[in-house]
């Protein structure tokens, strides 16, 4: 008897569910009724012009057939459209390359895809962000430095560096440009370095391009890269001066300082340098380079699986000396070569947090990050011969925002570039 009652209860429950589903299906069919009229047009309430476009605010009609709003417009000679759902009161049109007046048509869209009569809106975009950036190119060791300033809108930009195949005769009016490299960034101020170039006078050009292919003015410079070589690591050793703080993790030999120059530029070669997690910050190491060198830049490779995070280096300093004080003090026997924060092409958040990591960020981070030594107010001429290099890790990503007094540092390899004095 109980089994029979239970069976009847199950049958009734299934029937109720089917009735409810049929009602839901019926409602859904009503919303997409192909015979329903097109919805009423929107009422435009405001236009807020912005760089490269405008925000158009409107009031949607009270129409059960309304699915959303569509803007149709021309941009760069091509027909474009942007849609917004019925729950929004505005949409944005963008990507214009100048400040000319533009016409936009707004349509209400029904669930059956019928369009209302258009509402024509006049907008006056401001000049796009890409037209306002400041660009520069300078000669550097082994190549050129590409500089971006004033990307105040943090627009996603491509910086396109060109060179001229006819540079052997720079007096020629004709040019045969080819792309040397494209750098990607959304940062406000960035400097990128292109190396591996011959030390010969060359015509270079640079322009910025946004995601809609709008371009800045093109900057042209005649520059001569400075000769630069990869400096040998033969004979490098840990100078182990008093005050140096770089105890290897767990006291294991494979994590010692010498792992920084064991050929680990490839992820499959060599060990990593890893300090103990109880090592105080900042962490200091001194390397005897075995001979006098002029350093123009340093490359650094992080551990493979840490990307702008964890125990990877974020802020560090370099100091150089020919004959350091044996007591390890950072006195006038040392010359300050520079302080760097690891570049993030897409930029850090305003509070210093990392934020989203882009493909361009990953490419830079694992491609042998390059840190160029440049003149500064502290050291107007940093290109003097040195034999001892002092690396001071000020912050890792773990310690940067927390201010932790102790931290662990991971570095896979470092490589120096510059010149060997005669």
PDB file of N, CA and C in Angstrom, residues 334-398:
ATOM      1  N   UNK A 334      82.165  52.828  -3.071  1.00  0.00           N
ATOM      2  CA  UNK A 334      81.129  52.293  -3.944  1.00  0.00           C
ATOM      3  C   UNK A 334      80.466  53.415  -4.740  1.00  0.00           C
ATOM      4  N   UNK A 335      80.053  53.103  -5.971  1.00  0.00           N
ATOM      5  CA  UNK A 335      79.327  54.039  -6.833  1.00  0.00           C
ATOM      6  C   UNK A 335      77.930  53.495  -7.088  1.00  0.00           C
ATOM      7  N   UNK A 336      76.939  54.327  -6.859  1.00  0.00           N
ATOM      8  CA  UNK A 336      75.547  53.941  -7.095  1.00  0.00           C
ATOM      9  C   UNK A 336      75.296  53.876  -8.599  1.00  0.00           C
ATOM     10  N   UNK A 337      74.855  52.715  -9.086  1.00  0.00           N
ATOM     11  CA  UNK A 337      74.578  52.525 -10.512  1.00  0.00           C
ATOM     12  C   UNK A 337      73.106  52.676 -10.852  1.00  0.00           C
ATOM     13  N   UNK A 338      72.215  52.486  -9.869  1.00  0.00           N
ATOM     14  CA  UNK A 338      70.801  52.692 -10.158  1.00  0.00           C
ATOM     15  C   UNK A 338      69.897  51.861  -9.275  1.00  0.00           C
ATOM     16  N   UNK A 339      68.627  52.260  -9.255  1.00  0.00           N
ATOM     17  CA  UNK A 339      67.572  51.487  -8.596  1.00  0.00           C
ATOM     18  C   UNK A 339      66.451  51.288  -9.594  1.00  0.00           C
ATOM     19  N   UNK A 340      65.891  50.098  -9.606  1.00  0.00           N
ATOM     20  CA  UNK A 340      64.854  49.760 -10.576  1.00  0.00           C
ATOM     21  C   UNK A 340      63.682  49.057  -9.900  1.00  0.00           C
ATOM     22  N   UNK A 341      62.501  49.329 -10.399  1.00  0.00           N
ATOM     23  CA  UNK A 341      61.345  48.481 -10.130  1.00  0.00           C
ATOM     24  C   UNK A 341      61.052  47.720 -11.408  1.00  0.00           C
ATOM     25  N   UNK A 342      60.807  46.441 -11.296  1.00  0.00           N
ATOM     26  CA  UNK A 342      60.571  45.611 -12.477  1.00  0.00           C
ATOM     27  C   UNK A 342      59.423  46.194 -13.305  1.00  0.00           C
ATOM     28  N   UNK A 343      59.685  46.410 -14.569  1.00  0.00           N
ATOM     29  CA  UNK A 343      58.690  46.973 -15.477  1.00  0.00           C
ATOM     30  C   UNK A 343      57.532  46.004 -15.673  1.00  0.00           C
ATOM     31  N   UNK A 344      56.327  46.543 -15.693  1.00  0.00           N
ATOM     32  CA  UNK A 344      55.135  45.786 -16.077  1.00  0.00           C
ATOM     33  C   UNK A 344      54.508  46.550 -17.237  1.00  0.00           C
ATOM     34  N   UNK A 345      54.638  46.063 -18.477  1.00  0.00           N
ATOM     35  CA  UNK A 345      54.177  46.831 -19.630  1.00  0.00           C
ATOM     36  C   UNK A 345      52.746  47.342 -19.526  1.00  0.00           C
ATOM     37  N   UNK A 346      51.850  46.562 -18.902  1.00  0.00           N
ATOM     38  CA  UNK A 346      50.465  47.019 -18.770  1.00  0.00           C
ATOM     39  C   UNK A 346      50.276  47.956 -17.590  1.00  0.00           C
ATOM     40  N   UNK A 347      51.305  48.126 -16.766  1.00  0.00           N
ATOM     41  CA  UNK A 347      51.233  49.044 -15.634  1.00  0.00           C
ATOM     42  C   UNK A 347      50.699  48.388 -14.370  1.00  0.00           C
ATOM     43  N   UNK A 348      51.165  48.883 -13.225  1.00  0.00           N
ATOM     44  CA  UNK A 348      50.646  48.436 -11.931  1.00  0.00           C
ATOM     45  C   UNK A 348      49.398  49.258 -11.571  1.00  0.00           C
ATOM     46  N   UNK A 349      48.614  48.764 -10.622  1.00  0.00           N
ATOM     47  CA  UNK A 349      47.484  49.536 -10.110  1.00  0.00           C
ATOM     48  C   UNK A 349      47.995  50.744  -9.319  1.00  0.00           C
ATOM     49  N   UNK A 350      47.110  51.724  -9.131  1.00  0.00           N
ATOM     50  CA  UNK A 350      47.501  52.951  -8.453  1.00  0.00           C
ATOM     51  C   UNK A 350      47.990  52.700  -7.030  1.00  0.00           C
ATOM     52  N   UNK A 351      47.481  51.660  -6.373  1.00  0.00           N
ATOM     53  CA  UNK A 351      47.888  51.362  -4.990  1.00  0.00           C
ATOM     54  C   UNK A 351      49.136  50.483  -4.930  1.00  0.00           C
ATOM     55  N   UNK A 352      49.741  50.207  -6.083  1.00  0.00           N
ATOM     56  CA  UNK A 352      50.946  49.399  -6.119  1.00  0.00           C
ATOM     57  C   UNK A 352      50.708  47.917  -6.301  1.00  0.00           C
ATOM     58  N   UNK A 353      49.462  47.479  -6.212  1.00  0.00           N
ATOM     59  CA  UNK A 353      49.171  46.066  -6.443  1.00  0.00           C
ATOM     60  C   UNK A 353      49.381  45.737  -7.923  1.00  0.00           C
ATOM     61  N   UNK A 354      49.565  44.447  -8.202  1.00  0.00           N
ATOM     62  CA  UNK A 354      49.960  44.039  -9.551  1.00  0.00           C
ATOM     63  C   UNK A 354      48.821  44.167 -10.549  1.00  0.00           C
ATOM     64  N   UNK A 355      47.618  43.723 -10.181  1.00  0.00           N
ATOM     65  CA  UNK A 355      46.494  43.747 -11.118  1.00  0.00           C
ATOM     66  C   UNK A 355      46.601  42.616 -12.136  1.00  0.00           C
ATOM     67  N   UNK A 356      45.844  42.731 -13.213  1.00  0.00           N
ATOM     68  CA  UNK A 356      45.818  41.695 -14.252  1.00  0.00           C
ATOM     69  C   UNK A 356      47.169  41.619 -14.952  1.00  0.00           C
ATOM     70  N   UNK A 357      47.593  40.403 -15.294  1.00  0.00           N
ATOM     71  CA  UNK A 357      48.850  40.168 -15.994  1.00  0.00           C
ATOM     72  C   UNK A 357      48.542  39.806 -17.439  1.00  0.00           C
ATOM     73  N   UNK A 358      49.062  40.594 -18.387  1.00  0.00           N
ATOM     74  CA  UNK A 358      48.769  40.404 -19.800  1.00  0.00           C
ATOM     75  C   UNK A 358      49.831  39.533 -20.467  1.00  0.00           C
ATOM     76  N   UNK A 359      49.565  39.184 -21.726  1.00  0.00           N
ATOM     77  CA  UNK A 359      50.538  38.398 -22.493  1.00  0.00           C
ATOM     78  C   UNK A 359      51.839  39.176 -22.665  1.00  0.00           C
ATOM     79  N   UNK A 360      51.736  40.502 -22.875  1.00  0.00           N
ATOM     80  CA  UNK A 360      52.950  41.321 -23.005  1.00  0.00           C
ATOM     81  C   UNK A 360      53.738  41.334 -21.705  1.00  0.00           C
ATOM     82  N   UNK A 361      53.043  41.345 -20.571  1.00  0.00           N
ATOM     83  CA  UNK A 361      53.718  41.279 -19.270  1.00  0.00           C
ATOM     84  C   UNK A 361      54.504  39.977 -19.150  1.00  0.00           C
ATOM     85  N   UNK A 362      53.860  38.868 -19.483  1.00  0.00           N
ATOM     86  CA  UNK A 362      54.514  37.556 -19.369  1.00  0.00           C
ATOM     87  C   UNK A 362      55.735  37.467 -20.286  1.00  0.00           C
ATOM     88  N   UNK A 363      55.603  37.994 -21.489  1.00  0.00           N
ATOM     89  CA  UNK A 363      56.711  37.945 -22.445  1.00  0.00           C
ATOM     90  C   UNK A 363      57.913  38.714 -21.907  1.00  0.00           C
ATOM     91  N   UNK A 364      57.670  39.884 -21.335  1.00  0.00           N
ATOM     92  CA  UNK A 364      58.768  40.673 -20.780  1.00  0.00           C
ATOM     93  C   UNK A 364      59.373  39.984 -19.565  1.00  0.00           C
ATOM     94  N   UNK A 365      58.522  39.479 -18.674  1.00  0.00           N
ATOM     95  CA  UNK A 365      58.980  38.943 -17.394  1.00  0.00           C
ATOM     96  C   UNK A 365      59.884  37.735 -17.579  1.00  0.00           C
ATOM     97  N   UNK A 366      59.555  36.890 -18.547  1.00  0.00           N
ATOM     98  CA  UNK A 366      60.332  35.671 -18.743  1.00  0.00           C
ATOM     99  C   UNK A 366      61.319  35.771 -19.901  1.00  0.00           C
ATOM    100  N   UNK A 367      61.437  36.939 -20.519  1.00  0.00           N
ATOM    101  CA  UNK A 367      62.319  37.082 -21.674  1.00  0.00           C
ATOM    102  C   UNK A 367      63.694  37.622 -21.342  1.00  0.00           C
ATOM    103  N   UNK A 368      64.086  37.618 -20.074  1.00  0.00           N
ATOM    104  CA  UNK A 368      65.359  38.218 -19.690  1.00  0.00           C
ATOM    105  C   UNK A 368      65.184  39.704 -19.504  1.00  0.00           C
ATOM    106  N   UNK A 369      64.520  40.082 -18.421  1.00  0.00           N
ATOM    107  CA  UNK A 369      64.226  41.496 -18.157  1.00  0.00           C
ATOM    108  C   UNK A 369      65.507  42.322 -18.210  1.00  0.00           C
ATOM    109  N   UNK A 370      65.471  43.444 -18.917  1.00  0.00           N
ATOM    110  CA  UNK A 370      66.660  44.268 -19.118  1.00  0.00           C
ATOM    111  C   UNK A 370      66.555  45.551 -18.306  1.00  0.00           C
ATOM    112  N   UNK A 371      67.617  45.855 -17.548  1.00  0.00           N
ATOM    113  CA  UNK A 371      67.660  47.045 -16.704  1.00  0.00           C
ATOM    114  C   UNK A 371      68.872  47.880 -17.119  1.00  0.00           C
ATOM    115  N   UNK A 372      68.593  49.011 -17.734  1.00  0.00           N
ATOM    116  CA  UNK A 372      69.654  49.830 -18.307  1.00  0.00           C
ATOM    117  C   UNK A 372      70.232  50.774 -17.266  1.00  0.00           C
ATOM    118  N   UNK A 373      71.537  50.871 -17.232  1.00  0.00           N
ATOM    119  CA  UNK A 373      72.224  51.816 -16.353  1.00  0.00           C
ATOM    120  C   UNK A 373      72.326  53.142 -17.082  1.00  0.00           C
ATOM    121  N   UNK A 374      71.785  54.190 -16.470  1.00  0.00           N
ATOM    122  CA  UNK A 374      71.734  55.508 -17.104  1.00  0.00           C
ATOM    123  C   UNK A 374      72.265  56.555 -16.127  1.00  0.00           C
ATOM    124  N   UNK A 375      72.769  57.666 -16.649  1.00  0.00           N
ATOM    125  CA  UNK A 375      73.206  58.745 -15.761  1.00  0.00           C
ATOM    126  C   UNK A 375      72.059  59.244 -14.895  1.00  0.00           C
ATOM    127  N   UNK A 376      72.382  59.663 -13.670  1.00  0.00           N
ATOM    128  CA  UNK A 376      71.384  60.174 -12.738  1.00  0.00           C
ATOM    129  C   UNK A 376      71.980  61.348 -11.967  1.00  0.00           C
ATOM    130  N   UNK A 377      71.135  62.004 -11.157  1.00  0.00           N
ATOM    131  CA  UNK A 377      71.634  63.092 -10.323  1.00  0.00           C
ATOM    132  C   UNK A 377      72.667  62.585  -9.327  1.00  0.00           C
ATOM    133  N   UNK A 378      72.476  61.359  -8.847  1.00  0.00           N
ATOM    134  CA  UNK A 378      73.418  60.790  -7.881  1.00  0.00           C
ATOM    135  C   UNK A 378      74.728  60.421  -8.557  1.00  0.00           C
ATOM    136  N   UNK A 379      74.631  59.831  -9.755  1.00  0.00           N
ATOM    137  CA  UNK A 379      75.819  59.408 -10.496  1.00  0.00           C
ATOM    138  C   UNK A 379      75.722  59.899 -11.937  1.00  0.00           C
ATOM    139  N   UNK A 380      76.241  61.099 -12.225  1.00  0.00           N
ATOM    140  CA  UNK A 380      76.144  61.637 -13.589  1.00  0.00           C
ATOM    141  C   UNK A 380      76.866  60.785 -14.632  1.00  0.00           C
ATOM    142  N   UNK A 381      77.933  60.063 -14.214  1.00  0.00           N
ATOM    143  CA  UNK A 381      78.671  59.216 -15.151  1.00  0.00           C
ATOM    144  C   UNK A 381      78.843  57.831 -14.549  1.00  0.00           C
ATOM    145  N   UNK A 382      77.889  56.935 -14.791  1.00  0.00           N
ATOM    146  CA  UNK A 382      77.963  55.595 -14.189  1.00  0.00           C
ATOM    147  C   UNK A 382      78.812  54.606 -14.984  1.00  0.00           C
ATOM    148  N   UNK A 383      79.423  55.074 -16.093  1.00  0.00           N
ATOM    149  CA  UNK A 383      80.119  54.141 -16.979  1.00  0.00           C
ATOM    150  C   UNK A 383      81.622  54.108 -16.703  1.00  0.00           C
ATOM    151  N   UNK A 384      81.979  53.925 -15.447  1.00  0.00           N
ATOM    152  CA  UNK A 384      83.382  53.761 -15.088  1.00  0.00           C
ATOM    153  C   UNK A 384      83.662  52.279 -14.857  1.00  0.00           C
ATOM    154  N   UNK A 385      84.921  51.867 -15.041  1.00  0.00           N
ATOM    155  CA  UNK A 385      85.229  50.449 -14.815  1.00  0.00           C
ATOM    156  C   UNK A 385      84.977  50.062 -13.353  1.00  0.00           C
ATOM    157  N   UNK A 386      84.440  48.856 -13.163  1.00  0.00           N
ATOM    158  CA  UNK A 386      84.261  48.293 -11.817  1.00  0.00           C
ATOM    159  C   UNK A 386      84.720  46.839 -11.845  1.00  0.00           C
ATOM    160  N   UNK A 387      85.038  46.324 -10.671  1.00  0.00           N
ATOM    161  CA  UNK A 387      85.339  44.896 -10.570  1.00  0.00           C
ATOM    162  C   UNK A 387      84.356  44.193  -9.649  1.00  0.00           C
ATOM    163  N   UNK A 388      83.780  44.924  -8.723  1.00  0.00           N
ATOM    164  CA  UNK A 388      82.847  44.345  -7.759  1.00  0.00           C
ATOM    165  C   UNK A 388      81.457  44.925  -7.984  1.00  0.00           C
ATOM    166  N   UNK A 389      80.481  44.040  -8.029  1.00  0.00           N
ATOM    167  CA  UNK A 389      79.088  44.438  -8.229  1.00  0.00           C
ATOM    168  C   UNK A 389      78.296  44.045  -6.987  1.00  0.00           C
ATOM    169  N   UNK A 390      77.609  45.028  -6.407  1.00  0.00           N
ATOM    170  CA  UNK A 390      76.780  44.747  -5.228  1.00  0.00           C
ATOM    171  C   UNK A 390      75.307  44.818  -5.633  1.00  0.00           C
ATOM    172  N   UNK A 391      74.608  43.713  -5.394  1.00  0.00           N
ATOM    173  CA  UNK A 391      73.174  43.605  -5.691  1.00  0.00           C
ATOM    174  C   UNK A 391      72.409  43.685  -4.380  1.00  0.00           C
ATOM    175  N   UNK A 392      71.521  44.669  -4.277  1.00  0.00           N
ATOM    176  CA  UNK A 392      70.699  44.837  -3.079  1.00  0.00           C
ATOM    177  C   UNK A 392      69.233  44.651  -3.476  1.00  0.00           C
ATOM    178  N   UNK A 393      68.617  43.574  -3.018  1.00  0.00           N
ATOM    179  CA  UNK A 393      67.190  43.339  -3.274  1.00  0.00           C
ATOM    180  C   UNK A 393      66.404  44.085  -2.194  1.00  0.00           C
ATOM    181  N   UNK A 394      65.730  45.147  -2.591  1.00  0.00           N
ATOM    182  CA  UNK A 394      64.979  45.979  -1.642  1.00  0.00           C
ATOM    183  C   UNK A 394      63.636  45.348  -1.320  1.00  0.00           C
ATOM    184  N   UNK A 395      62.959  44.848  -2.359  1.00  0.00           N
ATOM    185  CA  UNK A 395      61.636  44.238  -2.161  1.00  0.00           C
ATOM    186  C   UNK A 395      61.419  43.103  -3.150  1.00  0.00           C
ATOM    187  N   UNK A 396      60.748  42.070  -2.685  1.00  0.00           N
ATOM    188  CA  UNK A 396      60.127  41.089  -3.566  1.00  0.00           C
ATOM    189  C   UNK A 396      58.658  41.500  -3.720  1.00  0.00           C
ATOM    190  N   UNK A 397      57.912  40.740  -4.521  1.00  0.00           N
ATOM    191  CA  UNK A 397      56.479  41.027  -4.640  1.00  0.00           C
ATOM    192  C   UNK A 397      55.753  40.728  -3.336  1.00  0.00           C
ATOM    193  N   UNK A 398      56.261  39.745  -2.583  1.00  0.00           N
ATOM    194  CA  UNK A 398      55.652  39.434  -1.294  1.00  0.00           C
ATOM    195  C   UNK A 398      55.830  40.561  -0.278  1.00  0.00           C
TER     196      UNK A 398
END
